[in-house]
Amino acid sequence: MASSATPAQLARRARRTYIEQLLKGLSPLVMRVSTGARTMLDKPAERMVMMRRRDLVDDLAKHASAWHKRLGLGLKALYEKGNAQPGRAIDLPDPSASLSLVDNDTIEREILTSRLALAMMDRASWEFSDLRSRIVYLEQRGELDTHDLLRAHALARVALDAWRNAGLSADGWREAQHLLHQEFAALLEEAYHEANRWLAGHKVLQEIDLRPFIRRQDNHAGGAGVGGTTAPHVTGPTSVLPGTTSVFPPGQGDDTGSTAPLTAGRQGPRSGHAAWPGVGDETRLMTRAAPLARGPEQAEAVVGRLNQLVGRHVPGFAKTSHAPRPVSPALAAAISNTQRSIQRRVVPAGGEVRGAGSTGGLGSSASVQTVLDDLRREHQALKAAANSPSERATIEIVAMMFQSILTEDRIPASVRVWFARLQMPVLRVAVSEPDFFANLDHPARRLIDRMGACVMGLDSAAGAVGSALEKEIKRVVQVVEAYPDTGNRVFQTVLVEFERFLEHFFRNEHEPSKRGVSLAQQVEQRETLAIQYTIELRRMLNEVPVQEGVRQFLFQVWADVMATAAVRYGKQSEETKDMKRAAADLIWSASAKVTREERAEVIRRLPLLLKRLKDGMVLTNMSPERQDERLTAVNTALAAAFTAKAAVIPNERMRDLKERLESLEELLPAAEDIQIDESLVLDLSGHESSELEVVSEGGTAPTAPMVAWARELLVGSWYQLEYRNRTENVQLAWTGLRRQLSLFVTTSGRCVLFQQQRLAAFLQAGLLLPVQEESLTVKATRTALAKLDADPSRLMAS
């Protein structure tokens, strides 16, 4: 360490170097984002995507300089705050501030910020680990503060806040998310590297020692990890390096007292989870490998690494990966010949399908192995017909990807042979539109992924589901083959058709899910109406002097009663109108009665009113105990009216309330603005029946990213559900309005309903896990990347 500066001064100077490097990289980053947005606009896409991209390009043209300026100001402010109070959290909320509900915009910002931070750390984790070690050594601390300016989340927050404050939209951020993640990850990695280089130049931990991050457990009974060995605990994101020995200085847990250094090499995993014994199952589930470990950012990284690797060995491949190019005539002819050969092997009963809407047959005359053998024989002919290194590389990569897909045992063999027939159409698109290798949203990729996700594990599924899905996949493949010259448009068309098929099938054709969807829609309609009625009742009674007990009864009980009657009998039915009249009678009865005639009228009406209230609660399946509890509160309110303790409601106001109750449906807020969450609807278990199982307990409090993930689950996908002492595969069959409710169907035909927060809680705790860890095409790309890493010469071989 340099003698002219104290450790604290070195740490401050390292932070300054880090911020200066970020500031230096802002201008090229903004330029690359703007250029990348224009490049995206040139790519073919559906109309809504094109509109969003056009808006993004226009907004960046207007506000890029403002975004650049605010980024710089934000980073300088971050440095000033962190430098003023080193070791203290930045931008912490005031603990004395009153608690309030978090608005949707704040949650959305947190989600976008977290995604950016994760993407940056996926690339820069090693540099950050080294920098963190040096800083905590200098500052003599156990760990960096959660909100330290060196953490990726701090930069992510500055980036997003600058974007929004510059006038750029959240929709624009989401459209450019992949590009933003790449650029900021590269910027952060370079800034960490520069700060590390500066500290190493000042002789600060030139060789990183991982001892502060590794702690041994006591070797006692019950303390063994997986395989009976003691599992080390790791603090921070650094993993235990396999094959290394934990060495501690005296007093830090090493019984030998050794002070030998431990040099951190680059071996070992980048992330990991030790087996933690002696804790509950739920904690174990939360600390095992998260199902989000291979999320969109990791998938993008795999695709990016493939393009980089191929680009190094095939000049021009990466540079032309976004530009359309024609297929050479010889290769086009070879692709057609191979396609016809495969079609002869895999022939549907009843002949070929030549248009959308046809169904084709169910027969198949080839095994998966036979088709694979045919494809291998044709492979050399295809590469011989290619007239450029890029075409040969494309043929090789597509072949390796489909070999991975066709050997996926979890897909039934009868379906895999139909995936085989997609190889030539996909090759034709990949050669002419190399965007296939760079864009995870390419229609061909999405079609393969969606179909694959729906048939994973079909061997154990109900026969009706497997038969219908296999039939639809055959139809889709034959339609794609029928239009070879339409590029990715035919893939996009059949993808939309496949999504519609899934929705129609589970809603109208599959008997178990058909019944479940009908019940779930009634649940959703009832809960949505109950919330709408509650909101409107609050508005109506906002300035009306209604006794508090009656007010709470109307909000918490009677709104649900009116909603149930509306769903069961119709909004304009006599039963529903009777429930509305009961609400008006209750409000009138609970107002002050100062004359003998009014009191006599209340006594005359009371038995009928109480009976109607009880009948309404019975309609909602409320237990007798809760009914008695609610009626007791109502009786207390009515007693207060008799003693003139309640306020008087003028007759004109009462008439107005009755008229508004009668026309309540005309005043309701829009259904799309309603969220069925636990703050308004605490329990859906009252809807449970022999045909519908409602998940009302279990899981852990979900984070915002988990809630976002719960909203993104796709109909038809398979998951493993652990609930009520059962572990079984379930298929997502239906999602409701704004995905507030989700219905799953088990292989035995049982329907399971989740509310959004509960679904996120199960995902958080690992009680609901995707059967498919990552999509088919991403897994296939990862497999191809591994093979090419081992033998890059395969790209150029003819």
Coordinates of C-alpha atoms in Angstrom, one line a residue, residues 41 50 112 158 232 259 285 336 384 462 690:
L41 CA -36.7 -0.4 -36.1
M50 CA -43.0 -1.6 -34.8
L112 CA -37.0 -2.7 -14.0
V158 CA -29.6 6.2 -11.5
P232 CA -19.4 -24.3 4.0
T259 CA -2.0 -17.6 8.4
L285 CA -36.6 -24.3 -0.8
S336 CA -36.0 -28.4 -50.5
A384 CA -21.5 -28.9 -49.7
A462 CA -54.3 -37.1 -19.7
S690 CA -65.1 -30.7 -5.2

